[in-house]
Coordinates of C-alpha atoms in Angstrom, one line a residue:
X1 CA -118.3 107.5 -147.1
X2 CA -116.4 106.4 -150.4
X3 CA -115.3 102.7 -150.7
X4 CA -111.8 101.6 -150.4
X5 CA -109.8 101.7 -153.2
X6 CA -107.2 99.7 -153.9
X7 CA -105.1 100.4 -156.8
X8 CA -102.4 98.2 -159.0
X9 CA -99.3 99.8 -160.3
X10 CA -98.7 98.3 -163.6
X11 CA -95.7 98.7 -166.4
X12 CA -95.0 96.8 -169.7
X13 CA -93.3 93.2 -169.2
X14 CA -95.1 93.0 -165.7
X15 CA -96.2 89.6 -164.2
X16 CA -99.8 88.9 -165.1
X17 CA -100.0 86.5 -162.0
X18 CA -98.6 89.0 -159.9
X19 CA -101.7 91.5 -160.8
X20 CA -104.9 89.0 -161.8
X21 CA -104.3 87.0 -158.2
X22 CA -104.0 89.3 -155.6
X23 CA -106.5 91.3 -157.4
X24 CA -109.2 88.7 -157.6
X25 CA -108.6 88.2 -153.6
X26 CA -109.4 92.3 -152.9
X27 CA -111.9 92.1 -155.5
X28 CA -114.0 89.4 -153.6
X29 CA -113.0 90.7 -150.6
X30 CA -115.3 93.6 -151.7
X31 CA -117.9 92.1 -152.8
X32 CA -118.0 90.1 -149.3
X33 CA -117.4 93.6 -147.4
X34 CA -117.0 97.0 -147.7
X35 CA -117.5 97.4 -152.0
X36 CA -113.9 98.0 -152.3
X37 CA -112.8 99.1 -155.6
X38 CA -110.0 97.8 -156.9
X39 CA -108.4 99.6 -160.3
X40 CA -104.9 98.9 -162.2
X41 CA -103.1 101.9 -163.1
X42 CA -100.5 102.4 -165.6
X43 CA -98.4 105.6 -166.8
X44 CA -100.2 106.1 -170.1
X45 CA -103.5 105.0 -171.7
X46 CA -104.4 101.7 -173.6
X47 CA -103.2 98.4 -173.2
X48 CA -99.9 97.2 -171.2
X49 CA -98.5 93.8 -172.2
X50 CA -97.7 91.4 -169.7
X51 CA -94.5 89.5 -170.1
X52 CA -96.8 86.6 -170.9
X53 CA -98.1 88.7 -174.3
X54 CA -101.4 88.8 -173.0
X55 CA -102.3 92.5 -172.2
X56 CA -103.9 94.5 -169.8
X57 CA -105.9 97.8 -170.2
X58 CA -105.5 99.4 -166.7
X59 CA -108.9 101.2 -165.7
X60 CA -106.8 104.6 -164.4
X61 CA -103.6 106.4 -165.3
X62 CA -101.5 107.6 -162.9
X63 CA -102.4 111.7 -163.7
X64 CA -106.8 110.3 -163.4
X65 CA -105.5 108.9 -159.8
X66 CA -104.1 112.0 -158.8
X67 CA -107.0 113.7 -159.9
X68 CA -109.3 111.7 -158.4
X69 CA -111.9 111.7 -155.3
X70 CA -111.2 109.7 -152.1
X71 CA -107.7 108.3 -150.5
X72 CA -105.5 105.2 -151.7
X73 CA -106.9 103.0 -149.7
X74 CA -104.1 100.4 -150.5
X75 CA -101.2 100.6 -153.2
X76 CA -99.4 97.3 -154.6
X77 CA -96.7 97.5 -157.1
X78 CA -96.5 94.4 -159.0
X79 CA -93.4 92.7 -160.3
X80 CA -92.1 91.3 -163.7
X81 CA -88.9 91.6 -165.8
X82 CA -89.7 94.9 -166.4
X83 CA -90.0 96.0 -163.0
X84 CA -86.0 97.4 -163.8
X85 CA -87.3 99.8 -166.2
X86 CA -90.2 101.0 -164.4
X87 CA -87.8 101.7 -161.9
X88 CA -85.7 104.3 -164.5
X89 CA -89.0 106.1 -165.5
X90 CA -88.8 109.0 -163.3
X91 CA -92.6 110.0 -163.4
X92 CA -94.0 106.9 -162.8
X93 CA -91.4 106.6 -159.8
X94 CA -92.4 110.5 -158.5
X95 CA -96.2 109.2 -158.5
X96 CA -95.6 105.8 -157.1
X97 CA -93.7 108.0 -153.8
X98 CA -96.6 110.3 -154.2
X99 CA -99.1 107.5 -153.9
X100 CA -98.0 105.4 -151.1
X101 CA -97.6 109.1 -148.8
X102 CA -101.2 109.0 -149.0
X103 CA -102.2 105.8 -149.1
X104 CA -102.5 103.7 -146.2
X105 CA -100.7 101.0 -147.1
X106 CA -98.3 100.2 -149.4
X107 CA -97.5 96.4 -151.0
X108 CA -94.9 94.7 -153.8
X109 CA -95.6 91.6 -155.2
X110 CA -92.4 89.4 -156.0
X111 CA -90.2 91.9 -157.6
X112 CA -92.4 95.0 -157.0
X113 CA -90.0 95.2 -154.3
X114 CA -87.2 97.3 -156.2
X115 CA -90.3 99.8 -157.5
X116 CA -91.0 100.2 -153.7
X117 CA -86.7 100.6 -152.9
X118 CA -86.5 103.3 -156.3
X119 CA -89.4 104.9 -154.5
X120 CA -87.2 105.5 -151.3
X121 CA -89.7 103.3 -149.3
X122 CA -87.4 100.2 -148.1
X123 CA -84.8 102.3 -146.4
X124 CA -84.6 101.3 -142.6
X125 CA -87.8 98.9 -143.6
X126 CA -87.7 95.0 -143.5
X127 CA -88.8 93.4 -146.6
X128 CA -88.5 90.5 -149.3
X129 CA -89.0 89.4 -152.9
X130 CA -88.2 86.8 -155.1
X131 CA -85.9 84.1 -153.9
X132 CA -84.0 84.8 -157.0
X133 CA -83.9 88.4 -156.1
X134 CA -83.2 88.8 -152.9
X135 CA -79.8 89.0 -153.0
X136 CA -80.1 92.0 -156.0
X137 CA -82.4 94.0 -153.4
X138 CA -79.9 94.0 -150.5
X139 CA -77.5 95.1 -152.7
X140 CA -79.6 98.0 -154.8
X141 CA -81.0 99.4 -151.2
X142 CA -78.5 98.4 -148.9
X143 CA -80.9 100.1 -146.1
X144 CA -83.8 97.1 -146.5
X145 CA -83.2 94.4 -144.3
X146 CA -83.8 91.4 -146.7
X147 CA -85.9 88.2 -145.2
X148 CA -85.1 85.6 -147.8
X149 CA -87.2 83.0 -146.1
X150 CA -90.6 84.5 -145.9
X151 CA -93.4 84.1 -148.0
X152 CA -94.0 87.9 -146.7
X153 CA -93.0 90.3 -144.4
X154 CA -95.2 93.3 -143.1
X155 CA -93.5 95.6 -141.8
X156 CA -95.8 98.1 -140.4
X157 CA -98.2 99.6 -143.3
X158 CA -95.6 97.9 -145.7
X159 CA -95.9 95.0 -146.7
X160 CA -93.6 93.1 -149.7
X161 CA -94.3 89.8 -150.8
X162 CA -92.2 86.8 -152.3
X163 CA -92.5 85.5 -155.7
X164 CA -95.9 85.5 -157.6
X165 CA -98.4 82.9 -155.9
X166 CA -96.9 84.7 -152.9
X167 CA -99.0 87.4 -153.8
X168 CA -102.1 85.7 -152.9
X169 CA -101.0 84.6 -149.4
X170 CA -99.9 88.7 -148.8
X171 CA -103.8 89.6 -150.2
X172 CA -105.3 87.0 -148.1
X173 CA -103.1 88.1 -145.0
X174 CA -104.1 91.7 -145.6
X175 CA -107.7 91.0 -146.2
X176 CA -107.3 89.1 -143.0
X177 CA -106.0 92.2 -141.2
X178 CA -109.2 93.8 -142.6
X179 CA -112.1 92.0 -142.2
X180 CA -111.3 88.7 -139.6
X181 CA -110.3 85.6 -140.9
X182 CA -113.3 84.2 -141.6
X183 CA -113.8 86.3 -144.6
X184 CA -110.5 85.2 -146.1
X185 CA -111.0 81.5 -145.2
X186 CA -114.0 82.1 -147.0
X187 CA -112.2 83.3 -150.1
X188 CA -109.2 81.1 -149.6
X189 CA -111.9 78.3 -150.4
X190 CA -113.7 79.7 -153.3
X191 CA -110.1 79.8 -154.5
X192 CA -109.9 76.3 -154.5
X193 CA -106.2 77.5 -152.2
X194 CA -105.4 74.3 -150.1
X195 CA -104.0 76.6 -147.3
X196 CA -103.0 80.1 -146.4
X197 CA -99.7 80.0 -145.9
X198 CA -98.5 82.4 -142.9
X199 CA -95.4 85.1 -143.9
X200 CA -93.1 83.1 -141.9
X201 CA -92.9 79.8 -144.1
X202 CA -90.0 79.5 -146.2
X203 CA -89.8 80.6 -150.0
X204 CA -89.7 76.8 -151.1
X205 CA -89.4 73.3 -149.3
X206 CA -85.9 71.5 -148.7
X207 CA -86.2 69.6 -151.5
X208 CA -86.7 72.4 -153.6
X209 CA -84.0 74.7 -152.4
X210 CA -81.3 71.5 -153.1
X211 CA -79.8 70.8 -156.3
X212 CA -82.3 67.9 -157.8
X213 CA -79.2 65.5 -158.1
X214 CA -78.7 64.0 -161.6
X215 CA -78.2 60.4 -160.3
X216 CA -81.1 58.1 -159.5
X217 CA -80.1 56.6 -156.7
X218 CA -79.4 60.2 -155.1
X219 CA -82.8 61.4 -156.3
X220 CA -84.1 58.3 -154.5
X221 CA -82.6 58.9 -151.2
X222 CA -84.2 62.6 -151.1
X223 CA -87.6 61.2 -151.8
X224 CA -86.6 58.4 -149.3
X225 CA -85.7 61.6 -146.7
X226 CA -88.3 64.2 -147.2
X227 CA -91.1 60.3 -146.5
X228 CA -88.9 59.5 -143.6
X229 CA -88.0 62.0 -141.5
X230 CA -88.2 60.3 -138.4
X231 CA -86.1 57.3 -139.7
X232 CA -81.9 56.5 -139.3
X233 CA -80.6 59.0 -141.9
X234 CA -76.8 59.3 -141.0
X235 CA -74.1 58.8 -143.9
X236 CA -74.3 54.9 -143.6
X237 CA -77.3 53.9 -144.0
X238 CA -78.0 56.7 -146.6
X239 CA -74.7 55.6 -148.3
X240 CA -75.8 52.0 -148.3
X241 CA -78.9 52.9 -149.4
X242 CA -77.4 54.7 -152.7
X243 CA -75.3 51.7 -152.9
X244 CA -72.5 53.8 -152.8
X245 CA -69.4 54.1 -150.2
X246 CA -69.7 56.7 -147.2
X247 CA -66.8 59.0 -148.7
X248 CA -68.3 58.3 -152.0
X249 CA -72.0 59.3 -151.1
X250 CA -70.7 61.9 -149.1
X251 CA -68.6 63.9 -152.0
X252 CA -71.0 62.8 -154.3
X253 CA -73.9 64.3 -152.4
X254 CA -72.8 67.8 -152.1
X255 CA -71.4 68.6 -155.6
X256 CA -75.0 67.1 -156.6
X257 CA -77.0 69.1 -154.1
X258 CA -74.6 71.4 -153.0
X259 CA -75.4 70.8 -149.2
X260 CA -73.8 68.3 -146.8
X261 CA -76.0 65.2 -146.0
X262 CA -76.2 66.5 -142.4
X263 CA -77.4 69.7 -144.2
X264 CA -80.1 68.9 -145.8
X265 CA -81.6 65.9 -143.3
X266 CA -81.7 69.1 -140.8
X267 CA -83.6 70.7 -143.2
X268 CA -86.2 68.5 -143.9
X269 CA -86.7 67.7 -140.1
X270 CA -86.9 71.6 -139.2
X271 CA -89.6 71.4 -142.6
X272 CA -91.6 68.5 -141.1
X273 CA -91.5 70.1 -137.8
X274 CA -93.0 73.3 -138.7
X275 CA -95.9 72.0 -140.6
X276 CA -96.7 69.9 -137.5
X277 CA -96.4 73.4 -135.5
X278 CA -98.2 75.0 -137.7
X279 CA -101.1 72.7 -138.1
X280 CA -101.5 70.2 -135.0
X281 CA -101.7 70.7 -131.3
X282 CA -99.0 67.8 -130.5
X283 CA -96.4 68.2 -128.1
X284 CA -92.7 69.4 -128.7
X285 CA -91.9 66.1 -127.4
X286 CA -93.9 64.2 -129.9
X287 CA -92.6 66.7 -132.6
X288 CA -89.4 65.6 -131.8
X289 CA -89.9 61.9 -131.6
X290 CA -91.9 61.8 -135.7
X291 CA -88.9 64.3 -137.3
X292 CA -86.0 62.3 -136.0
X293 CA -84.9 65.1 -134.1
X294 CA -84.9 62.7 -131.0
X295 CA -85.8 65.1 -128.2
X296 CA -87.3 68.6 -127.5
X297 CA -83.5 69.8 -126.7
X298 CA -82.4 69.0 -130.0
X299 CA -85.6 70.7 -131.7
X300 CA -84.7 74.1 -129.4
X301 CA -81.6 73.9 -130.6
X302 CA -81.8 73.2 -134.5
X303 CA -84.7 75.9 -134.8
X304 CA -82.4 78.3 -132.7
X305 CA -79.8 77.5 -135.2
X306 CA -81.3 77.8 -138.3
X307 CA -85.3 80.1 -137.8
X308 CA -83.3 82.2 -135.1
X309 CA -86.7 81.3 -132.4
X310 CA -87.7 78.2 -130.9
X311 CA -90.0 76.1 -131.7
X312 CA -92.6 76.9 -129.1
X313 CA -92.1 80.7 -130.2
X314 CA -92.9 79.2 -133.6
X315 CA -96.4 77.8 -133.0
X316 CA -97.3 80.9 -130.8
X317 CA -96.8 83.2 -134.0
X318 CA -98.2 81.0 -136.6
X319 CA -100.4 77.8 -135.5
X320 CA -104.2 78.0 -135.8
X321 CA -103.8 75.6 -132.2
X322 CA -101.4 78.1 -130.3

Protein backbone atom coordinates (compact mmCIF):
# COMPACT_ATOMS: atom_id res chain seq x y z
CA UNK A 1 0.00 0.00 0.00
CA UNK A 2 1.28 3.55 -1.08
CA UNK A 3 1.85 6.16 1.78
CA UNK A 4 -0.30 8.99 2.40
CA UNK A 5 0.15 11.96 0.59
CA UNK A 6 -0.47 15.07 1.64
CA UNK A 7 -0.25 17.84 -0.66
CA UNK A 8 0.10 21.93 -0.34
CA UNK A 9 -1.58 24.14 -2.67
CA UNK A 10 0.69 27.04 -3.25
CA UNK A 11 0.44 30.56 -5.38
CA UNK A 12 2.70 33.64 -5.57
CA UNK A 13 2.30 36.13 -2.48
CA UNK A 14 1.29 33.01 -0.23
CA UNK A 15 2.10 32.92 3.50
CA UNK A 16 5.32 31.12 4.06
CA UNK A 17 4.09 30.31 7.75
CA UNK A 18 1.01 29.13 6.54
CA UNK A 19 2.93 26.31 4.39
CA UNK A 20 6.53 25.57 6.38
CA UNK A 21 4.39 24.91 9.82
CA UNK A 22 1.67 22.81 9.23
CA UNK A 23 4.01 21.10 6.89
CA UNK A 24 6.69 20.36 9.34
CA UNK A 25 3.80 18.90 11.71
CA UNK A 26 2.59 16.11 8.76
CA UNK A 27 6.11 15.73 7.87
CA UNK A 28 7.11 14.43 11.35
CA UNK A 29 3.96 12.99 11.72
CA UNK A 30 5.43 10.61 8.92
CA UNK A 31 8.35 10.01 10.00
CA UNK A 32 6.67 8.89 13.48
CA UNK A 33 3.95 6.78 11.50
CA UNK A 34 2.82 5.77 8.37
CA UNK A 35 5.91 7.50 5.89
CA UNK A 36 3.49 10.11 4.77
CA UNK A 37 4.61 12.18 1.92
CA UNK A 38 4.00 15.49 2.05
CA UNK A 39 4.64 17.62 -1.40
CA UNK A 40 3.73 21.53 -2.21
CA UNK A 41 2.20 21.95 -5.45
CA UNK A 42 1.95 24.98 -7.54
CA UNK A 43 0.31 25.82 -11.05
CA UNK A 44 3.66 25.98 -13.04
CA UNK A 45 7.28 24.95 -12.44
CA UNK A 46 10.16 26.67 -10.58
CA UNK A 47 10.08 28.85 -7.73
CA UNK A 48 6.90 30.63 -6.08
CA UNK A 49 7.69 33.66 -3.89
CA UNK A 50 6.15 33.98 -0.67
CA UNK A 51 4.90 37.38 0.34
CA UNK A 52 7.90 37.36 2.66
CA UNK A 53 10.44 37.30 -0.64
CA UNK A 54 11.71 34.11 0.29
CA UNK A 55 10.61 31.51 -2.29
CA UNK A 56 9.48 28.18 -2.58
CA UNK A 57 10.11 25.50 -5.29
CA UNK A 58 7.01 23.26 -4.94
CA UNK A 59 8.04 19.48 -5.49
CA UNK A 60 4.76 18.86 -7.95
CA UNK A 61 2.58 20.82 -10.37
CA UNK A 62 -0.80 20.56 -10.40
CA UNK A 63 -0.93 18.59 -14.13
CA UNK A 64 2.32 15.80 -12.32
CA UNK A 65 -0.54 15.44 -9.39
CA UNK A 66 -3.13 14.62 -11.66
CA UNK A 67 -1.02 12.35 -13.35
CA UNK A 68 0.22 10.72 -10.52
CA UNK A 69 -0.13 7.20 -8.66
CA UNK A 70 -2.10 6.89 -5.45
CA UNK A 71 -5.06 9.13 -3.85
CA UNK A 72 -4.81 12.81 -2.07
CA UNK A 73 -4.55 11.57 1.00
CA UNK A 74 -5.07 15.24 2.44
CA UNK A 75 -5.28 18.63 0.50
CA UNK A 76 -4.60 22.15 2.35
CA UNK A 77 -4.83 25.36 0.57
CA UNK A 78 -2.68 27.83 2.24
CA UNK A 79 -3.36 31.52 2.60
CA UNK A 80 -1.51 34.87 1.89
CA UNK A 81 -2.37 38.23 0.10
CA UNK A 82 -2.42 36.52 -2.93
CA UNK A 83 -4.89 34.02 -2.04
CA UNK A 84 -7.51 36.69 -4.12
CA UNK A 85 -5.70 36.02 -7.26
CA UNK A 86 -5.38 32.46 -6.97
CA UNK A 87 -8.87 32.53 -6.52
CA UNK A 88 -9.33 34.33 -10.38
CA UNK A 89 -7.04 31.73 -11.97
CA UNK A 90 -9.51 29.40 -13.33
CA UNK A 91 -7.19 26.25 -13.74
CA UNK A 92 -5.72 26.30 -10.62
CA UNK A 93 -9.32 26.70 -9.19
CA UNK A 94 -10.82 23.63 -11.67
CA UNK A 95 -7.85 21.40 -10.16
CA UNK A 96 -8.06 22.56 -6.60
CA UNK A 97 -12.26 21.21 -6.98
CA UNK A 98 -10.76 18.38 -8.75
CA UNK A 99 -8.37 17.59 -6.00
CA UNK A 100 -10.34 17.82 -2.85
CA UNK A 101 -13.32 15.25 -4.86
CA UNK A 102 -10.78 12.78 -4.44
CA UNK A 103 -8.98 13.44 -1.66
CA UNK A 104 -10.03 12.64 1.66
CA UNK A 105 -9.86 15.61 3.20
CA UNK A 106 -9.65 18.89 2.40
CA UNK A 107 -7.95 22.01 4.78
CA UNK A 108 -7.30 26.11 4.45
CA UNK A 109 -4.98 27.68 6.48
CA UNK A 110 -5.91 31.37 7.43
CA UNK A 111 -7.06 32.72 4.21
CA UNK A 112 -6.98 29.48 2.19
CA UNK A 113 -10.47 29.70 3.12
CA UNK A 114 -11.72 31.83 0.05
CA UNK A 115 -9.54 29.26 -2.39
CA UNK A 116 -11.77 26.50 -0.64
CA UNK A 117 -15.35 29.04 -1.13
CA UNK A 118 -13.97 29.86 -5.19
CA UNK A 119 -13.70 26.04 -5.30
CA UNK A 120 -17.55 25.70 -4.34
CA UNK A 121 -16.50 23.79 -1.20
CA UNK A 122 -17.92 26.18 1.72
CA UNK A 123 -21.46 26.14 0.57
CA UNK A 124 -23.84 24.81 3.34
CA UNK A 125 -20.23 24.07 5.27
CA UNK A 126 -19.16 25.69 8.55
CA UNK A 127 -15.88 27.27 8.47
CA UNK A 128 -13.39 30.19 9.55
CA UNK A 129 -10.21 32.21 8.64
CA UNK A 130 -8.53 35.04 9.67
CA UNK A 131 -10.04 37.30 12.24
CA UNK A 132 -9.45 39.98 9.80
CA UNK A 133 -11.26 38.05 7.20
CA UNK A 134 -13.99 36.70 8.44
CA UNK A 135 -16.32 39.11 7.86
CA UNK A 136 -14.98 39.22 3.73
CA UNK A 137 -15.81 35.31 3.64
CA UNK A 138 -19.44 35.55 4.89
CA UNK A 139 -19.99 38.01 2.52
CA UNK A 140 -18.04 36.30 -0.77
CA UNK A 141 -19.96 32.77 0.04
CA UNK A 142 -22.84 33.79 1.77
CA UNK A 143 -23.61 29.89 2.07
CA UNK A 144 -20.45 29.26 4.81
CA UNK A 145 -21.51 29.67 8.18
CA UNK A 146 -18.52 31.83 9.53
CA UNK A 147 -17.17 30.82 13.29
CA UNK A 148 -15.14 33.93 14.05
CA UNK A 149 -14.10 32.62 17.39
CA UNK A 150 -12.40 29.42 16.66
CA UNK A 151 -8.97 28.69 16.25
CA UNK A 152 -10.61 25.90 13.72
CA UNK A 153 -13.57 24.31 12.77
CA UNK A 154 -13.92 20.76 11.16
CA UNK A 155 -16.61 20.28 9.70
CA UNK A 156 -16.68 16.86 8.60
CA UNK A 157 -13.63 15.98 6.11
CA UNK A 158 -13.24 19.90 6.02
CA UNK A 159 -11.48 21.47 8.00
CA UNK A 160 -10.42 25.54 7.74
CA UNK A 161 -8.24 27.02 10.04
CA UNK A 162 -7.70 30.67 11.61
CA UNK A 163 -4.82 32.82 11.00
CA UNK A 164 -1.27 31.40 10.33
CA UNK A 165 0.05 29.78 13.77
CA UNK A 166 -3.49 28.45 13.64
CA UNK A 167 -2.25 26.26 11.08
CA UNK A 168 -0.24 24.27 13.40
CA UNK A 169 -3.00 23.67 15.98
CA UNK A 170 -5.45 22.43 12.67
CA UNK A 171 -2.17 19.88 11.73
CA UNK A 172 -1.72 18.79 15.23
CA UNK A 173 -5.63 18.31 15.59
CA UNK A 174 -5.68 16.31 12.36
CA UNK A 175 -2.59 14.34 13.07
CA UNK A 176 -4.49 13.75 16.26
CA UNK A 177 -7.45 12.37 14.38
CA UNK A 178 -4.91 10.13 12.79
CA UNK A 179 -2.61 8.59 14.84
CA UNK A 180 -3.87 9.20 18.90
CA UNK A 181 -2.71 11.92 20.66
CA UNK A 182 0.22 10.75 21.85
CA UNK A 183 1.89 11.03 18.61
CA UNK A 184 0.99 14.74 18.43
CA UNK A 185 1.86 15.48 22.05
CA UNK A 186 4.93 14.07 20.97
CA UNK A 187 5.39 16.42 18.11
CA UNK A 188 3.72 19.35 19.93
CA UNK A 189 6.96 19.01 22.21
CA UNK A 190 9.69 18.67 19.72
CA UNK A 191 8.04 21.90 18.56
CA UNK A 192 8.91 23.51 21.49
CA UNK A 193 4.56 24.42 21.19
CA UNK A 194 3.56 25.32 24.89
CA UNK A 195 0.08 23.87 24.23
CA UNK A 196 -2.30 22.57 21.59
CA UNK A 197 -4.80 24.76 21.52
CA UNK A 198 -8.38 23.03 20.93
CA UNK A 199 -10.65 24.60 17.77
CA UNK A 200 -12.96 26.05 20.20
CA UNK A 201 -10.57 28.78 21.79
CA UNK A 202 -11.03 32.21 20.66
CA UNK A 203 -8.94 33.83 17.74
CA UNK A 204 -7.06 36.16 20.38
CA UNK A 205 -7.42 36.95 24.16
CA UNK A 206 -9.60 39.93 25.60
CA UNK A 207 -6.98 42.01 25.80
CA UNK A 208 -6.11 41.59 22.42
CA UNK A 209 -9.43 41.94 20.74
CA UNK A 210 -9.83 45.64 22.74
CA UNK A 211 -8.47 48.76 21.54
CA UNK A 212 -4.84 48.97 23.54
CA UNK A 213 -6.00 52.38 24.99
CA UNK A 214 -3.53 55.27 24.39
CA UNK A 215 -3.64 56.51 28.06
CA UNK A 216 -1.46 54.98 30.75
CA UNK A 217 -3.57 54.87 33.34
CA UNK A 218 -6.23 52.95 31.08
CA UNK A 219 -3.56 50.62 29.81
CA UNK A 220 -2.86 50.05 33.60
CA UNK A 221 -6.30 49.16 34.56
CA UNK A 222 -6.39 46.35 31.71
CA UNK A 223 -3.21 44.86 32.94
CA UNK A 224 -4.68 45.38 36.50
CA UNK A 225 -8.05 43.32 34.95
CA UNK A 226 -6.74 40.57 32.89
CA UNK A 227 -4.15 39.83 36.89
CA UNK A 228 -7.36 40.24 38.77
CA UNK A 229 -10.10 38.68 37.63
CA UNK A 230 -11.49 37.63 40.65
CA UNK A 231 -11.08 41.11 42.28
CA UNK A 232 -13.92 44.32 42.68
CA UNK A 233 -13.91 45.55 39.07
CA UNK A 234 -17.18 47.73 38.79
CA UNK A 235 -16.90 51.42 37.36
CA UNK A 236 -15.78 52.84 40.91
CA UNK A 237 -13.16 51.29 41.89
CA UNK A 238 -11.76 50.99 38.24
CA UNK A 239 -12.48 54.75 37.88
CA UNK A 240 -10.64 55.53 41.08
CA UNK A 241 -8.09 53.46 40.15
CA UNK A 242 -7.53 55.55 36.73
CA UNK A 243 -7.84 58.42 38.95
CA UNK A 244 -10.43 59.54 36.80
CA UNK A 245 -14.41 60.27 37.46
CA UNK A 246 -16.98 57.31 36.93
CA UNK A 247 -18.64 59.21 33.81
CA UNK A 248 -15.20 60.23 32.87
CA UNK A 249 -13.63 56.61 32.97
CA UNK A 250 -16.60 55.35 31.63
CA UNK A 251 -16.76 57.51 28.19
CA UNK A 252 -13.23 57.49 28.25
CA UNK A 253 -13.04 53.77 28.35
CA UNK A 254 -15.06 52.92 25.36
CA UNK A 255 -13.90 55.40 22.72
CA UNK A 256 -10.36 53.98 23.95
CA UNK A 257 -11.29 50.38 23.77
CA UNK A 258 -14.34 50.46 22.07
CA UNK A 259 -16.15 48.12 24.65
CA UNK A 260 -18.08 49.11 27.83
CA UNK A 261 -16.16 48.47 31.10
CA UNK A 262 -18.88 45.77 31.93
CA UNK A 263 -17.82 44.52 28.36
CA UNK A 264 -14.68 43.81 28.59
CA UNK A 265 -14.38 42.57 32.55
CA UNK A 266 -17.03 39.80 31.17
CA UNK A 267 -14.62 39.05 28.78
CA UNK A 268 -11.70 38.43 30.65
CA UNK A 269 -13.62 36.43 33.36
CA UNK A 270 -15.29 34.10 30.56
CA UNK A 271 -11.19 34.05 29.24
CA UNK A 272 -9.89 33.02 32.72
CA UNK A 273 -12.73 30.70 33.15
CA UNK A 274 -12.08 28.74 30.14
CA UNK A 275 -8.43 28.18 30.60
CA UNK A 276 -9.35 26.77 34.06
CA UNK A 277 -11.96 24.43 32.10
CA UNK A 278 -9.81 23.58 29.85
CA UNK A 279 -6.83 22.72 31.90
CA UNK A 280 -7.91 21.85 35.71
CA UNK A 281 -10.32 19.52 37.22
CA UNK A 282 -11.82 22.27 39.80
CA UNK A 283 -15.33 22.73 40.38
CA UNK A 284 -17.79 25.29 38.58
CA UNK A 285 -18.18 26.59 41.96
CA UNK A 286 -14.57 27.25 42.55
CA UNK A 287 -14.40 28.49 38.82
CA UNK A 288 -16.76 30.96 39.73
CA UNK A 289 -15.39 32.08 43.01
CA UNK A 290 -11.33 32.82 41.27
CA UNK A 291 -13.02 34.84 37.96
CA UNK A 292 -15.24 37.07 39.93
CA UNK A 293 -18.11 35.61 38.46
CA UNK A 294 -19.38 35.05 42.08
CA UNK A 295 -21.45 31.85 41.63
CA UNK A 296 -21.99 28.88 39.19
CA UNK A 297 -25.45 30.73 38.13
CA UNK A 298 -23.73 33.59 36.97
CA UNK A 299 -20.96 31.48 35.03
CA UNK A 300 -24.13 29.42 33.24
CA UNK A 301 -25.39 32.39 32.43
CA UNK A 302 -22.42 34.62 30.95
CA UNK A 303 -21.11 31.46 28.93
CA UNK A 304 -24.75 31.03 27.69
CA UNK A 305 -24.60 34.60 26.74
CA UNK A 306 -21.68 34.99 25.05
CA UNK A 307 -19.97 30.87 23.87
CA UNK A 308 -23.86 29.92 23.22
CA UNK A 309 -23.05 26.45 25.77
CA UNK A 310 -22.45 26.24 29.35
CA UNK A 311 -19.69 25.89 31.03
CA UNK A 312 -19.94 22.29 31.95
CA UNK A 313 -20.65 21.59 28.09
CA UNK A 314 -17.42 23.48 27.69
CA UNK A 315 -14.98 21.19 29.72
CA UNK A 316 -16.85 18.03 28.26
CA UNK A 317 -15.76 19.16 24.68
CA UNK A 318 -12.33 20.47 25.35
CA UNK A 319 -10.64 19.66 28.86
CA UNK A 320 -7.99 16.93 29.01
CA UNK A 321 -9.83 16.36 32.88
CA UNK A 322 -13.53 15.97 31.48
Amino acid sequence: MSSPRIVFAVFPDFQILDLTGPHEVFTQAGRLTDGAVVDTVAAAPGPVPASSGLGVTPTLTIDQVDQADGPVDTLVAVGGRGVHGACEDRRFVDWFTRTAGRARRTASVCSGAFLLGAAGLLDGRRAVTHWSRCDRLAEQYPGVTVEPDRIFVRDGELWTSAGITAGLDLALAMTEADHGPEVARTIARQLVMFVQRPGGQAQFSAQLAAQRPDRAPLRDVLDWVADHPEGDLGVPALAARAAMSERNFTRVFRAETGRTPAAYVESVRIEAARRLLETTAVTLDAVAHSCGFGTVETLHRSFKRSLGVTPGEYRRRFSAHA
